[in-house]
Amino acid sequence: IDFDLILENIKDLNLLVGEGISHIEHTPRGARLRRPEPFPLTLYQNGIVMGNGAFQPYQHPATQQCLQDIMDGYLPSELQERYPDGV
C-alpha cells in the first residue's frame, strides 16, 4: 500500500470537493455561512476506519477497493451513494 500516494490523493480530493469553502445555509431569520462537516478517515498499520464505521482490515475486499479508488484519484465508491457531491 502506497500511503504517500493515498495521503497526496486525499489532499487533492479534499480540494476537489471544496475543503475550506463555506456554503450558504438558509435559516428562518436569514442565512449563514457553513462549512461542510469533515469525514474522518483513519489509517492504521493493519486497516482503516471511515467515519464512525467499524475497523476494516486491509485484507478485506471492500477495504482494498476503497484504497484502490483513492490511489486512482477517485472518491471511494462505497461513499458515492451517501455523498454524491463528495465528502
mmCIF file of N, CA and C in Angstrom, residues 4 10 14 18 23 26 35 38 49-51 66 70-71 79 86:
data_model
loop_
_atom_site.group_PDB
_atom_site.id
_atom_site.type_symbol
_atom_site.label_atom_id
_atom_site.label_comp_id
_atom_site.label_asym_id
_atom_site.label_seq_id
_atom_site.Cartn_x
_atom_site.Cartn_y
_atom_site.Cartn_z
ATOM 1 N N ASP A 4 1.940 7.230 0.920
ATOM 2 C CA ASP A 4 2.237 8.583 0.448
ATOM 3 C C ASP A 4 1.282 8.985 -0.677
ATOM 4 N N ILE A 10 -5.748 12.111 -1.167
ATOM 5 C CA ILE A 10 -6.782 12.589 -0.253
ATOM 6 C C ILE A 10 -6.756 14.115 -0.201
ATOM 7 N N ASN A 14 -9.860 16.366 -1.352
ATOM 8 C CA ASN A 14 -10.445 17.343 -0.443
ATOM 9 C C ASN A 14 -10.592 18.698 -1.131
ATOM 10 N N GLY A 18 -14.149 20.861 -2.301
ATOM 11 C CA GLY A 18 -14.381 22.162 -1.693
ATOM 12 C C GLY A 18 -13.964 22.312 -0.253
ATOM 13 N N HIS A 23 -20.567 27.315 2.507
ATOM 14 C CA HIS A 23 -21.771 27.323 1.685
ATOM 15 C C HIS A 23 -22.861 28.092 2.424
ATOM 16 N N HIS A 26 -29.631 28.539 4.489
ATOM 17 C CA HIS A 26 -30.764 29.395 4.805
ATOM 18 C C HIS A 26 -31.340 29.016 6.163
ATOM 19 N N ARG A 35 -19.511 25.592 6.854
ATOM 20 C CA ARG A 35 -18.531 24.708 6.232
ATOM 21 C C ARG A 35 -19.031 23.283 6.333
ATOM 22 N N PRO A 38 -16.324 17.573 8.154
ATOM 23 C CA PRO A 38 -15.310 16.655 7.616
ATOM 24 C C PRO A 38 -15.729 15.200 7.822
ATOM 25 N N VAL A 49 -10.425 2.987 9.375
ATOM 26 C CA VAL A 49 -11.751 3.293 9.902
ATOM 27 C C VAL A 49 -12.234 4.523 9.145
ATOM 28 N N MET A 50 -13.421 4.416 8.521
ATOM 29 C CA MET A 50 -14.008 5.547 7.804
ATOM 30 C C MET A 50 -15.208 6.052 8.585
ATOM 31 N N GLY A 51 -15.214 7.364 8.848
ATOM 32 C CA GLY A 51 -16.322 7.948 9.593
ATOM 33 C C GLY A 51 -16.418 7.322 10.961
ATOM 34 N N CYS A 66 -11.682 0.416 -1.680
ATOM 35 C CA CYS A 66 -11.668 1.798 -1.201
ATOM 36 C C CYS A 66 -10.298 2.432 -1.420
ATOM 37 N N ILE A 70 -9.005 5.522 -4.033
ATOM 38 C CA ILE A 70 -8.247 6.703 -3.615
ATOM 39 C C ILE A 70 -6.927 6.789 -4.371
ATOM 40 N N MET A 71 -6.217 5.667 -4.508
ATOM 41 C CA MET A 71 -4.937 5.673 -5.227
ATOM 42 C C MET A 71 -5.121 6.013 -6.701
ATOM 43 N N LEU A 79 -18.714 5.410 -0.807
ATOM 44 C CA LEU A 79 -19.253 6.658 -0.257
ATOM 45 C C LEU A 79 -20.068 7.450 -1.276
ATOM 46 N N GLY A 86 -19.574 14.488 -3.051
ATOM 47 C CA GLY A 86 -18.258 14.369 -2.444
ATOM 48 C C GLY A 86 -18.334 14.608 -0.943
#
